[in-house]
CSV table of C-alpha atoms in Angstrom, one decimal:
chain,number,residue,atom,x,y,z
A,1,MET,CA,96.9,113.9,77.3
A,2,PRO,CA,98.0,117.7,77.4
A,3,GLY,CA,100.4,118.5,79.7
A,4,ALA,CA,100.6,114.9,81.0
A,5,ALA,CA,104.3,114.5,81.8
A,6,ALA,CA,107.1,112.6,80.0
A,7,PRO,CA,108.1,109.4,80.8
A,8,GLY,CA,111.3,109.9,82.9
A,9,ASP,CA,110.9,113.4,83.2
A,10,SER,CA,111.4,115.3,86.7
A,11,VAL,CA,107.3,114.9,87.4
A,12,ASP,CA,107.0,111.8,86.5
A,13,ARG,CA,110.3,110.7,88.3
A,14,LEU,CA,108.6,112.8,91.5
A,15,ALA,CA,105.5,110.7,91.1
A,16,ARG,CA,107.1,107.1,91.0
A,17,THR,CA,109.2,108.1,93.6
A,18,LEU,CA,106.3,109.0,95.9
A,19,ALA,CA,104.4,106.4,95.1
A,20,PRO,CA,103.1,104.1,97.4
A,21,THR,CA,102.2,100.3,98.0
A,22,LEU,CA,98.9,99.6,98.4
A,23,TYR,CA,98.1,96.6,101.0
A,24,LEU,CA,95.4,94.8,99.8
A,25,GLN,CA,93.1,92.5,102.2
A,26,PRO,CA,94.0,88.5,100.6
A,27,ASP,CA,90.5,87.8,99.5
A,28,GLU,CA,90.0,90.6,97.5
A,29,THR,CA,88.2,90.2,94.5
A,30,PHE,CA,88.2,93.1,92.3
A,31,PRO,CA,91.7,94.4,90.5
A,32,LEU,CA,92.9,97.8,90.0
A,33,SER,CA,92.1,98.9,86.7
A,34,ARG,CA,94.0,102.3,86.5
A,35,VAL,CA,96.0,104.6,88.5
A,36,ALA,CA,96.6,108.3,87.3
A,37,ALA,CA,99.2,110.5,89.9
A,38,VAL,CA,98.6,114.3,89.8
A,39,VAL,CA,101.1,116.4,91.1
A,40,HIS,CA,100.4,119.5,92.8
A,41,PRO,CA,101.9,122.4,91.2
A,42,THR,CA,102.5,124.8,94.4
A,43,ARG,CA,101.8,122.5,97.2
A,44,PRO,CA,104.1,119.7,98.2
A,45,ILE,CA,101.7,117.0,97.2
A,46,VAL,CA,100.4,114.1,95.2
A,47,ALA,CA,97.8,112.7,94.3
A,48,TYR,CA,97.1,109.0,93.5
A,49,HIS,CA,93.5,108.1,92.1
A,50,LEU,CA,92.8,104.5,92.1
A,51,LEU,CA,90.2,102.9,90.0
A,52,TRP,CA,89.2,99.6,90.9
A,53,ARG,CA,87.1,97.5,88.3
A,54,ASP,CA,83.9,97.3,91.1
A,55,ASP,CA,82.7,97.8,94.6
A,56,VAL,CA,80.9,94.8,96.3
A,57,HIS,CA,77.6,96.4,96.6
A,58,GLY,CA,75.1,98.7,94.4
A,59,ALA,CA,75.9,96.6,91.1
A,60,TRP,CA,72.7,95.6,90.4
A,61,ILE,CA,71.2,99.2,90.9
A,62,PRO,CA,70.0,100.6,87.7
A,63,PHE,CA,72.4,103.1,85.3
A,64,THR,CA,75.1,101.7,88.2
A,65,VAL,CA,78.9,102.8,86.6
A,66,PRO,CA,81.1,99.2,87.0
A,67,THR,CA,83.9,100.7,88.9
A,68,ASP,CA,85.4,102.1,92.4
A,69,GLU,CA,87.5,105.2,92.5
A,70,GLU,CA,88.9,105.9,95.4
A,71,VAL,CA,92.1,108.4,96.0
A,72,VAL,CA,94.9,108.9,98.3
A,73,TRP,CA,97.4,111.7,98.9
A,74,VAL,CA,101.1,111.8,100.0
A,75,GLY,CA,102.6,114.7,101.3
A,76,TYR,CA,106.4,115.1,101.1
A,77,ASP,CA,109.7,117.5,102.1
A,78,PRO,CA,111.0,119.1,98.5
A,79,ALA,CA,114.4,119.3,99.8
A,80,THR,CA,114.7,115.3,100.4
A,81,LEU,CA,111.5,114.1,98.3
A,82,THR,CA,110.5,111.2,101.7
A,83,PRO,CA,106.7,111.5,102.5
A,84,THR,CA,106.0,113.5,105.6
A,85,GLU,CA,102.3,113.1,105.8
A,86,LEU,CA,99.5,111.0,104.3
A,87,TRP,CA,95.9,111.6,103.7
A,88,THR,CA,93.1,109.0,102.1
A,89,TYR,CA,89.8,109.4,101.1
A,90,TRP,CA,87.5,107.1,104.0
A,91,HIS,CA,83.7,106.7,103.1
A,92,GLY,CA,83.5,110.8,102.5
A,93,ARG,CA,86.0,111.6,105.2
A,94,ILE,CA,89.2,112.3,104.8
A,95,LEU,CA,91.6,110.9,107.2
A,96,HIS,CA,95.1,112.2,107.8
A,97,THR,CA,98.4,110.8,109.8
A,98,ASP,CA,101.9,112.0,110.4
A,99,TRP,CA,104.4,109.8,108.7
A,100,ARG,CA,107.3,111.4,108.9
A,101,GLY,CA,110.5,109.4,109.4
A,102,LYS,CA,107.8,106.2,108.6
A,103,GLY,CA,109.8,104.9,105.7
A,104,PRO,CA,108.0,104.8,101.6
A,105,ALA,CA,104.3,105.8,102.0
A,106,ALA,CA,101.7,102.6,102.5
A,107,PHE,CA,98.1,102.4,102.3
A,108,ASP,CA,95.8,99.9,103.5
A,109,ILE,CA,92.8,99.0,101.4
A,110,GLN,CA,89.2,97.6,102.9
A,111,TRP,CA,87.7,94.5,101.4
A,112,GLY,CA,85.6,95.1,98.4
A,113,LYS,CA,84.7,98.7,99.4
A,114,HIS,CA,88.2,100.0,98.8
A,115,GLY,CA,88.1,102.4,101.2
A,116,SER,CA,91.9,103.7,101.9
A,117,LEU,CA,93.6,103.6,105.3
A,118,PRO,CA,97.2,104.9,106.3
A,119,ARG,CA,99.2,101.7,107.1
A,120,GLY,CA,98.4,100.1,110.5
A,121,VAL,CA,96.1,102.9,111.6
A,122,ALA,CA,94.5,102.4,114.9
A,123,GLN,CA,91.0,101.0,114.4
A,124,GLY,CA,89.7,102.9,117.2
A,125,ASP,CA,90.9,106.2,115.3
A,126,LEU,CA,88.4,105.2,112.8
A,127,PRO,CA,85.2,107.6,112.8
A,128,LYS,CA,82.1,105.5,115.1
A,129,LEU,CA,79.9,105.9,112.3
A,130,ARG,CA,82.7,104.3,109.4
A,131,SER,CA,84.5,101.6,112.2
A,132,LEU,CA,86.0,98.9,110.4
A,133,ASN,CA,83.9,96.9,112.7
A,134,LEU,CA,80.3,98.6,111.0
A,135,PHE,CA,81.6,97.6,107.7
A,136,TYR,CA,82.3,93.8,108.3
A,137,ALA,CA,78.6,93.9,109.9
A,138,PHE,CA,77.4,95.4,106.5
A,139,THR,CA,79.4,92.1,104.6
A,140,ILE,CA,76.8,90.1,106.5
A,141,LEU,CA,73.8,92.1,106.8
A,142,GLY,CA,74.3,93.2,103.0
A,143,LEU,CA,74.6,89.4,101.8
A,144,PRO,CA,71.4,90.1,99.8
A,145,ASP,CA,72.6,93.3,98.1
A,146,ILE,CA,76.0,91.3,97.6
A,147,TRP,CA,74.1,88.3,95.5
A,148,LEU,CA,72.2,90.8,93.4
A,149,SER,CA,74.9,92.4,92.1
A,150,ASN,CA,76.6,89.3,91.7
A,151,THR,CA,73.8,88.3,89.3
A,152,GLU,CA,75.4,91.6,87.3
A,153,ARG,CA,78.9,90.6,87.4
A,154,LYS,CA,81.4,88.3,88.4
A,155,GLY,CA,82.1,88.9,92.0
A,156,PRO,CA,82.1,87.8,95.7
A,157,TRP,CA,79.2,85.5,97.1
A,158,CYS,CA,80.4,86.7,100.6
A,159,PHE,CA,83.3,87.9,103.0
A,160,CYS,CA,83.2,83.9,104.5
A,161,HIS,CA,85.4,84.5,107.1
A,162,GLY,CA,85.6,86.1,110.5
A,163,TYR,CA,86.4,89.9,111.1
A,164,LYS,CA,90.4,88.8,112.2
A,165,ARG,CA,90.6,87.9,108.4
A,166,TYR,CA,88.6,91.2,107.2
A,167,ARG,CA,91.6,93.1,109.0
A,168,GLU,CA,94.2,91.2,107.3
A,169,PHE,CA,96.0,93.7,104.4
A,170,THR,CA,98.6,91.4,103.1
A,171,ARG,CA,99.1,91.4,99.9
A,172,PRO,CA,101.5,94.1,98.6
A,173,LEU,CA,100.5,96.3,95.2
A,174,PRO,CA,103.4,98.9,94.3
A,175,LEU,CA,102.5,101.4,92.3
A,176,ASP,CA,104.9,102.8,91.0
A,177,GLN,CA,105.1,101.0,88.0
A,178,ARG,CA,101.3,100.8,87.6
A,179,LEU,CA,101.0,104.8,86.4
A,180,ASP,CA,98.8,105.3,83.7
A,181,LEU,CA,98.8,109.0,83.6
A,182,VAL,CA,100.8,111.3,85.5
A,183,ILE,CA,100.2,115.1,85.6
A,184,ARG,CA,101.0,118.3,87.1
A,185,THR,CA,98.0,120.4,87.6
A,186,ASP,CA,95.4,121.4,90.7
A,187,ASP,CA,92.2,120.7,88.7
A,188,ALA,CA,92.8,117.2,87.0
A,189,HIS,CA,89.2,116.8,86.2
A,190,GLU,CA,89.4,116.6,82.1
A,191,ALA,CA,92.8,114.2,82.6
A,192,LEU,CA,90.7,111.8,85.0
A,193,ARG,CA,87.5,112.3,82.7
A,194,ALA,CA,90.2,110.9,80.3
A,195,VAL,CA,91.6,108.2,81.4
A,196,PHE,CA,88.9,107.1,83.7
A,197,GLY,CA,85.7,107.6,82.0
A,198,GLU,CA,83.1,110.1,81.5
A,199,LYS,CA,81.4,108.9,84.9
A,200,TYR,CA,84.1,108.5,87.2
A,201,SER,CA,83.2,109.6,90.9
A,202,ASN,CA,85.3,112.7,90.8
A,203,LYS,CA,86.0,112.4,94.7
A,204,THR,CA,87.8,115.3,96.3
A,205,ARG,CA,90.7,116.3,94.3
A,206,TRP,CA,93.0,118.1,97.1
A,207,PRO,CA,92.8,117.4,101.2
């Protein structure tokens, strides 16, 4: 890939140093397929694009691409190379939190749909129409959609637990050794298309 960082060079080391740990819900079915780290050339921020194997909903819809792309961002102090703020893409909204003094970057990953949250975010701080309560309700109201999706590929038949378990994020998945691409650019569209495929979601590039 033109412009990709070589293993062990300064850009590669930066992306791996700041690479977050994802905390998955323990019943998550779909694995993380690929990860691309995009280092901004002028701003102290790294984007981590995450390609999940699939989304729990909508797999039965004709021409649906069987992947789910999400993205998180880690802002850092250039002097110390420590995380200072986090952003996440949460169902069309970008969430932000101050991370100074909280240690390595960490994110909670929603069951089935893989929306990303800063680790330990207060549930009441989420947008009202994008709350975890509402998405949990969708796992019940949307059962016919989940069943239809499961006829097209191997996946869950339901979220077969209560809301308390839906909010558990206890399976750690460190990303520092999972990076398939590290690149320094402000426009990674062509690189992501090469790594994720022609029809990847092309989510927001930067917060």
